Coordinates of C-alpha atoms and ligand atoms in Angstrom, one line a residue:
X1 CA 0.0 0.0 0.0
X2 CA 1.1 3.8 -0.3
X3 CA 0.0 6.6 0.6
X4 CA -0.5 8.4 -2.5
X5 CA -3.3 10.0 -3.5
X6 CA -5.6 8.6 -6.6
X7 CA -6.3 11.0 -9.3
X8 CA -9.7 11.3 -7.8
X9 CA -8.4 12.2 -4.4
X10 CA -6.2 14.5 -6.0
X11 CA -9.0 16.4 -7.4
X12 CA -11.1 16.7 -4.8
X13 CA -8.4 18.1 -2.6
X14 CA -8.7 21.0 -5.6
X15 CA -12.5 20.9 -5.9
X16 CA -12.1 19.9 -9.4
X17 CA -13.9 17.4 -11.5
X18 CA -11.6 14.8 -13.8
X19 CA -13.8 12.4 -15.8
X20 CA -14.3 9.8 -18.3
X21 CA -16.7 8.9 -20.7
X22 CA -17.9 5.0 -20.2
X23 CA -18.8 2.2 -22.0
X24 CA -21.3 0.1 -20.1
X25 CA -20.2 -3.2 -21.6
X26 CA -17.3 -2.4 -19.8
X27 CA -18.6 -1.7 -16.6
X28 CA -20.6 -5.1 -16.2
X29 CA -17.6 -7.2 -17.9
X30 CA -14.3 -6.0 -16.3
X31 CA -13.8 -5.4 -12.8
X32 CA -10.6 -3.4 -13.8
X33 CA -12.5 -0.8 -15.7
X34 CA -15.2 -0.6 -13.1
X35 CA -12.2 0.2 -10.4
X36 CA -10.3 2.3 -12.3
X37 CA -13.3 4.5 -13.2
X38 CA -15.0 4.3 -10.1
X39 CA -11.6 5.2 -7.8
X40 CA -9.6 7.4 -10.4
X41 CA -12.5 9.5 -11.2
X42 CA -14.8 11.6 -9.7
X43 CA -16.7 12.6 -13.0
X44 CA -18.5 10.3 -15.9
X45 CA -19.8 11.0 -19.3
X46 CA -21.9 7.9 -21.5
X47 CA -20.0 7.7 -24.4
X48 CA -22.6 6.2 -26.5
X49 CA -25.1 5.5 -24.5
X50 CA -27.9 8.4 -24.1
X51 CA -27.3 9.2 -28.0
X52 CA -30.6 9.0 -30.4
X53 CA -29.6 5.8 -31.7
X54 CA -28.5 3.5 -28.8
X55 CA -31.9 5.1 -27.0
X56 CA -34.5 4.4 -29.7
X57 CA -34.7 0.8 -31.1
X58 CA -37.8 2.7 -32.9
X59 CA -39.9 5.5 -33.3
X60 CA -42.3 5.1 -30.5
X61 CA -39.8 2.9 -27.9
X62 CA -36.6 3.9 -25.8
X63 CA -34.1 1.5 -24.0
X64 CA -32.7 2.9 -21.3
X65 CA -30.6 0.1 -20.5
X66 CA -27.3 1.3 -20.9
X67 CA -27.5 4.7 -20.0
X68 CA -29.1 4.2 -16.7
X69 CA -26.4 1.8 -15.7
X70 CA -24.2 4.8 -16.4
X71 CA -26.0 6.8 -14.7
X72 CA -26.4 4.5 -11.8
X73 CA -22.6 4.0 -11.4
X74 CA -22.0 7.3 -11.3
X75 CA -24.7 8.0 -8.7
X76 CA -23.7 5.2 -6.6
X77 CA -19.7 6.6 -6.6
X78 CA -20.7 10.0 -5.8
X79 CA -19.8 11.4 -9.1
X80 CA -20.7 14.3 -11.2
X81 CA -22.4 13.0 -14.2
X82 CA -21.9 14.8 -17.8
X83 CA -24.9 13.7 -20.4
X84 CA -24.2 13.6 -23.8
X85 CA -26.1 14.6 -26.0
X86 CA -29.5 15.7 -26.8
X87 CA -29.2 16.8 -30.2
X88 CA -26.7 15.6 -32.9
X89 CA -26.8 15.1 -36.2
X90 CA -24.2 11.8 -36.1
X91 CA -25.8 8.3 -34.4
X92 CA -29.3 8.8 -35.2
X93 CA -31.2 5.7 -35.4
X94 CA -31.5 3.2 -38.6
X95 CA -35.3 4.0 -38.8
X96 CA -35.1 7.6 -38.8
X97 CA -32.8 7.7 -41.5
X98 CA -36.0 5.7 -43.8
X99 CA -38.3 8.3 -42.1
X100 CA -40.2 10.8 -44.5
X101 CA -41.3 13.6 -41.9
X102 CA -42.8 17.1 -42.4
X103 CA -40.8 20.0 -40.7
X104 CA -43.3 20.1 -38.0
X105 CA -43.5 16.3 -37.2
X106 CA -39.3 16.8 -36.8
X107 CA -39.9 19.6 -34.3
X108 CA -42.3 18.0 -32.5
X109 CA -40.3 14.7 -32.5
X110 CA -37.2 16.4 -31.3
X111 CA -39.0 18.5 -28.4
X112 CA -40.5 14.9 -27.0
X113 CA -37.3 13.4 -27.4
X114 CA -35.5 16.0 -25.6
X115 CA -38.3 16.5 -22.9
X116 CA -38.5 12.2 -22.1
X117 CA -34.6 11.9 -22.3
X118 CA -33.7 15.2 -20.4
X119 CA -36.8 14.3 -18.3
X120 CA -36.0 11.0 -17.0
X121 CA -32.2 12.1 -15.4
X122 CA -33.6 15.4 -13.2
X123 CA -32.1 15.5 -10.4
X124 CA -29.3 12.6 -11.2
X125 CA -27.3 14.3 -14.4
X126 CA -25.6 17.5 -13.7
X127 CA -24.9 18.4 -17.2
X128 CA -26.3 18.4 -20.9
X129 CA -24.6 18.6 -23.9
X130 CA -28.1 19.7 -25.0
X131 CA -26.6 20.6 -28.7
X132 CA -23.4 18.8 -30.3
X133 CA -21.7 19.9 -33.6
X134 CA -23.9 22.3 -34.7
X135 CA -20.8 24.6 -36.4
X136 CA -19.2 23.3 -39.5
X137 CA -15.0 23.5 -39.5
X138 CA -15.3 27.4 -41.1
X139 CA -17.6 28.3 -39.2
X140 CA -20.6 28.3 -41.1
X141 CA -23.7 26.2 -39.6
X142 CA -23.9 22.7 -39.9
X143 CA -25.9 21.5 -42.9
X144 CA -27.8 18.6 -40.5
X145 CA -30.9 17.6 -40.5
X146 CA -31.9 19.6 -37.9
X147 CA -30.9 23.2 -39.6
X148 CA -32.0 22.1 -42.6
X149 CA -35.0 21.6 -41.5
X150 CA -35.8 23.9 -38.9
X151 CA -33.1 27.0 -39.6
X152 CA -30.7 27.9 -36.7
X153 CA -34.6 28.2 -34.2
X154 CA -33.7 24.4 -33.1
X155 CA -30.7 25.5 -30.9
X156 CA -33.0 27.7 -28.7
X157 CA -35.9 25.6 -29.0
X158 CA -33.8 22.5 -27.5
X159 CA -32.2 24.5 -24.4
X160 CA -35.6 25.7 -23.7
X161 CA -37.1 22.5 -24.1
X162 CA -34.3 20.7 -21.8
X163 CA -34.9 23.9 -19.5
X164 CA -38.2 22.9 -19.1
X165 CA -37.9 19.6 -17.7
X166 CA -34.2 19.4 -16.1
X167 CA -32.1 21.4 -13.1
X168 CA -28.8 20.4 -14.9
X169 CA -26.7 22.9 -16.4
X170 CA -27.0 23.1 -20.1
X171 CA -24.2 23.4 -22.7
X172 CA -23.4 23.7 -26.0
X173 CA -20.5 21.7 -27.1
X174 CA -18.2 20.9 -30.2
X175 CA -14.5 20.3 -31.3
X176 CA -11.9 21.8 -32.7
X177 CA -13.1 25.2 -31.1
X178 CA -10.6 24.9 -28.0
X179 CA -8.2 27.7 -28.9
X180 CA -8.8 31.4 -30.7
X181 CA -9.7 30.5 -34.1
X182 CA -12.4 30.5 -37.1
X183 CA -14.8 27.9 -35.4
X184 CA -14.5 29.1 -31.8
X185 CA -15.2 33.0 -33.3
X186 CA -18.3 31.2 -35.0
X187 CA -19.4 29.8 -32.0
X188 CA -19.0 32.8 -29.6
X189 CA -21.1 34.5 -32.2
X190 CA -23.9 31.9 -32.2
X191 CA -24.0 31.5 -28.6
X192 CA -24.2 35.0 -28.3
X193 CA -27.1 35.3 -30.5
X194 CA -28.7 32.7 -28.5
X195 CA -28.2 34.2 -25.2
X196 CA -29.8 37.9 -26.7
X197 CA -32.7 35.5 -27.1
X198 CA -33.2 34.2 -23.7
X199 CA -32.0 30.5 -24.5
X200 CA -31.1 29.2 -21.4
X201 CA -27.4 28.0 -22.0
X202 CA -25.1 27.7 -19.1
X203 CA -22.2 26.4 -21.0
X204 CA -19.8 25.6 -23.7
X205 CA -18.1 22.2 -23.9
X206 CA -14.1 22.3 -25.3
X207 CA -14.3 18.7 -26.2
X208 CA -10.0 19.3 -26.9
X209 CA -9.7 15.9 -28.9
X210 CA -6.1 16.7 -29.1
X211 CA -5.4 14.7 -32.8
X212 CA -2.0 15.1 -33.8
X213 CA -2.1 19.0 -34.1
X214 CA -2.2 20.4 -30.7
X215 CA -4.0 23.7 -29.7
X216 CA -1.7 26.3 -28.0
X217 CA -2.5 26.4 -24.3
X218 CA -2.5 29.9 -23.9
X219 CA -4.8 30.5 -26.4
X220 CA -7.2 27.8 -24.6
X221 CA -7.0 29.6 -22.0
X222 CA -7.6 32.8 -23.6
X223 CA -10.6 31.1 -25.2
X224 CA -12.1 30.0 -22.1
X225 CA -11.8 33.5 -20.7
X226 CA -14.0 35.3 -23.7
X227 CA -16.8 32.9 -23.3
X228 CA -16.7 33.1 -19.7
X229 CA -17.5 36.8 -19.9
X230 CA -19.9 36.1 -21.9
X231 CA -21.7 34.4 -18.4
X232 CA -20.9 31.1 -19.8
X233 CA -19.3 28.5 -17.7
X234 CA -16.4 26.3 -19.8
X235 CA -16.1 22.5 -19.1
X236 CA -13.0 20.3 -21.3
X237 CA -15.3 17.9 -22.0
X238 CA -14.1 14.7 -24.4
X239 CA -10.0 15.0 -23.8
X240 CA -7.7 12.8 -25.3
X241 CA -4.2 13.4 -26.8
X242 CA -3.0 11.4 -30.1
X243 CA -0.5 12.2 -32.8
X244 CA -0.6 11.8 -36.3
X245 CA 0.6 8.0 -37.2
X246 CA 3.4 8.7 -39.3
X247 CA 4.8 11.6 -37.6
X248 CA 5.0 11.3 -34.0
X249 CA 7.5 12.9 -31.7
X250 CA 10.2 10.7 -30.5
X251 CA 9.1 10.7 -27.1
X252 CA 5.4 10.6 -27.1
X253 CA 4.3 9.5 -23.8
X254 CA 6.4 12.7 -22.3
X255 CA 5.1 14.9 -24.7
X256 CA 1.3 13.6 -24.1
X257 CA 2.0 14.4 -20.5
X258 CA 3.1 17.5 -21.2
X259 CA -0.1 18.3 -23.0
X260 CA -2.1 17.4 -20.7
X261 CA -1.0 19.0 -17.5
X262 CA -0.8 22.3 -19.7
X263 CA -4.6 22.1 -20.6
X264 CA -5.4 21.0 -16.9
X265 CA -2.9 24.5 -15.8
X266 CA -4.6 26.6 -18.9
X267 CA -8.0 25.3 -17.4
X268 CA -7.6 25.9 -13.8
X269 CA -6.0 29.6 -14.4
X270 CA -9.0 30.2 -16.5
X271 CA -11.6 29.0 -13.5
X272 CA -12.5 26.1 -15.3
X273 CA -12.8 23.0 -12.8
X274 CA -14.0 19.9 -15.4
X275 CA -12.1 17.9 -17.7
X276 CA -13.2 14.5 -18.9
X277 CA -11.1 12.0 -20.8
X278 CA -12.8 10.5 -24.0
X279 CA -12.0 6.9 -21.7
X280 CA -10.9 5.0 -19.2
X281 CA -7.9 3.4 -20.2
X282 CA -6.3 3.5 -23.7
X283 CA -7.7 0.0 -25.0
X284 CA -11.2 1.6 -25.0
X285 CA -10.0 4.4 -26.8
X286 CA -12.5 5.3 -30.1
X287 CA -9.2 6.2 -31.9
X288 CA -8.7 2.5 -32.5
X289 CA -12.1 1.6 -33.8
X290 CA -13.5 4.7 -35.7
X291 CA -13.5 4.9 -39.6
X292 CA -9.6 4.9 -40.6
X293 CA -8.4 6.6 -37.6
X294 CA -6.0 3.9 -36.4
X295 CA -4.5 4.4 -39.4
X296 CA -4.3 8.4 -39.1
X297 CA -3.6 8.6 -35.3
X298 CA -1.6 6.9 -32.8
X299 CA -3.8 4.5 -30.6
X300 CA -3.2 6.1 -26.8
X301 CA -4.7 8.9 -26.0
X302 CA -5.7 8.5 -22.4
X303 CA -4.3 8.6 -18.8
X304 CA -4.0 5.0 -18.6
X305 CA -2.6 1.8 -20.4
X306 CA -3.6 -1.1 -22.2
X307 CA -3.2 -2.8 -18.4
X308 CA -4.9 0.2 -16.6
X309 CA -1.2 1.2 -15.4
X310 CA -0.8 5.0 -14.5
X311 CA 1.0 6.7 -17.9
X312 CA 3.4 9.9 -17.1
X313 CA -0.1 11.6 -18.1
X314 CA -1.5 10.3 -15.3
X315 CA 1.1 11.6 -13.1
X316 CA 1.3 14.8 -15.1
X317 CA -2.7 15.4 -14.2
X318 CA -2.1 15.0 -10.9
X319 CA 0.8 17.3 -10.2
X320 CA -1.1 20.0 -12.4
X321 CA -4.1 19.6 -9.5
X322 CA -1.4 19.7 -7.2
X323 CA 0.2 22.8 -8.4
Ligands
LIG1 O1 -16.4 7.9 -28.8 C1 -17.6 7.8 -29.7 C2 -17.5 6.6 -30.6 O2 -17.5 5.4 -29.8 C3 -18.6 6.6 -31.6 O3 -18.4 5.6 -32.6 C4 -18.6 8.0 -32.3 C5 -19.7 8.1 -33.3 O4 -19.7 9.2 -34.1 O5 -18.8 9.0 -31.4 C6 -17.7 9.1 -30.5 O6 -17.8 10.2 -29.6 C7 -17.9 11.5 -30.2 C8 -18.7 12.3 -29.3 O7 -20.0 11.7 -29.1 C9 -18.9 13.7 -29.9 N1 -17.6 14.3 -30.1 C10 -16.6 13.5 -30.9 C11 -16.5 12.1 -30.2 C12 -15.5 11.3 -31.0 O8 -15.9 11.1 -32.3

């Protein structure tokens, strides 16, 4: 035994939340994810689980299955509990895709989805993504099938919606927006149009997938500081830090460690106090699995190993709470 502090320890001590998203295969199957999840972190996001598809087998049925064991685990172990999402455009079900709706039916559809899911977890989920992805890479609005359908009114609607129904805060959330640039500009814009219309947002979600090109910490911070005075509160919501497969620095684990304790430094100088990892441990990592990205990225992005041993990330986390 020693007395060192788990991760989790360590950020309590600090008052700040370090998560990761979970797979509840995982959970029921492998006692070493369970305990690693449930004593190295003190926060937990689905990763899968309380998305459109995975929650409706069909129009007029939800399973709840999975995301309430999430839920539940993260209740159980005290944690705060990230949901994610209400609205996206990516893992919609197979049947919707077949479905030939008016604009209307789609509204009322998405204002029933968002009230039953939302619904359900008041009182147990602390946070919604209530809107993922809904800014394009330059910045423009995301052709999906919610814009295209129902013009840039479905942001507002589905904060006020989820408002209606939910004491969690509610965030908007998306990726590559971390640092100062094009799609973070975009976003401050939109969110700020949102808030002159009374949509009840409480956040915005720096998912800082960290894929081979790095944002600039300072500019994170910098980042997290404008939308902050805009009244938002900032989370780091999906971290994980990869390079690009056929270029990666000679020393990647130090570098990765490096990475992270800066965002974790950036964050706290900023008054942020939530990061979640996109994972437990790096087998579980998406990166492996998702379209050709094992191919594009290196395969260990998290704060711990194949084996659920502690990676100089790890340690680097900890001694940026420490700090
Ligand atoms: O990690 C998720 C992976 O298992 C899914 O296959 C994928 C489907 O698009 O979604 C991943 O999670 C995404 C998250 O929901 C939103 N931000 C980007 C994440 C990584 O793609």
């Amino acid at each position: 035994m020693t007395d060192e502090p788990t991760l989790r320890e360590a950020a309590d001590d600090s008052d700040f939340r370090i998560g990761a998203a979970i797979d509840p295969d995982a959970l029921r199957s492998d006692p070493s994810y369970w305990r690693t999840a449930s004593n190295e972190f003190n926060a937990v996001t689905p990763e899968n689980a309380l998305k459109m598809g995975p929650l409706r087998p069909s129009r007029d049925t939800y399973d709840f299955g999975d995301a309430d064991a999430v839920v539940d685990f993260g209740d159980r172990n005290d944690m705060y509990v990230r949901g994610h999402v209400l609205v996206w455009h990516n893992q919609k079900p197979d049947w919707f895709q077949a479905w030939d709706y008016t604009d209307d039916q789609l509204r009322e559809f998405l204002r029933e989805h968002v009230h039953t899911v939302a619904g359900r977890y008041h009182g147990r989920i602390d946070a919604w993504d209530v809107v993922n992805e809904a800014v394009a890479d330059d910045g423009s609005m995301r052709d999906t099938v919610w814009y295209d359908a129902l013009g840039e009114d479905y942001l507002a609607d589905a904060f006020r919606w989820a408002d209606e129904v939910s004491d969690a805060d509610l965030y908007y959330n998306d990726y590559g927006a971390d640092a100062i640039n094009e799609k973070s500009d975009a976003i401050y814009d939109l969110l700020e149009r949102l808030l002159d219309r009374g949509a009840p947002i409480d956040g915005v979600g720096l998912q800082m997938h960290a894929l081979g090109d790095h944002p600039d910490p300072d500019s994170v911070a910098e980042n997290i500081r404008r939308f902050q005075d805009l009244g938002l509160d900032v989370q780091i919501t999906e971290m994980d830090v990869a390079f690009h497969a056929d270029d990666p620095p000679a020393n990647p684990d130090k570098v990765q460690a490096e990475f992270y304790r800066d965002v974790i430094a950036a964050c706290r100088d900023a008054g942020c106090d939530t990061v979640v990892t996109w994972g437990v441990h790096d087998a579980s990592t998406w990166l492996r699995t998702f379209r050709d990205f094992s191919d594009r990225f290196t395969g260990d992005p998290l704060l711990f190993d194949d084996r659920y041993d502690e990676k100089p990330a790890y340690d680097a986390v900890k001694g940026a709470l420490r700090d």
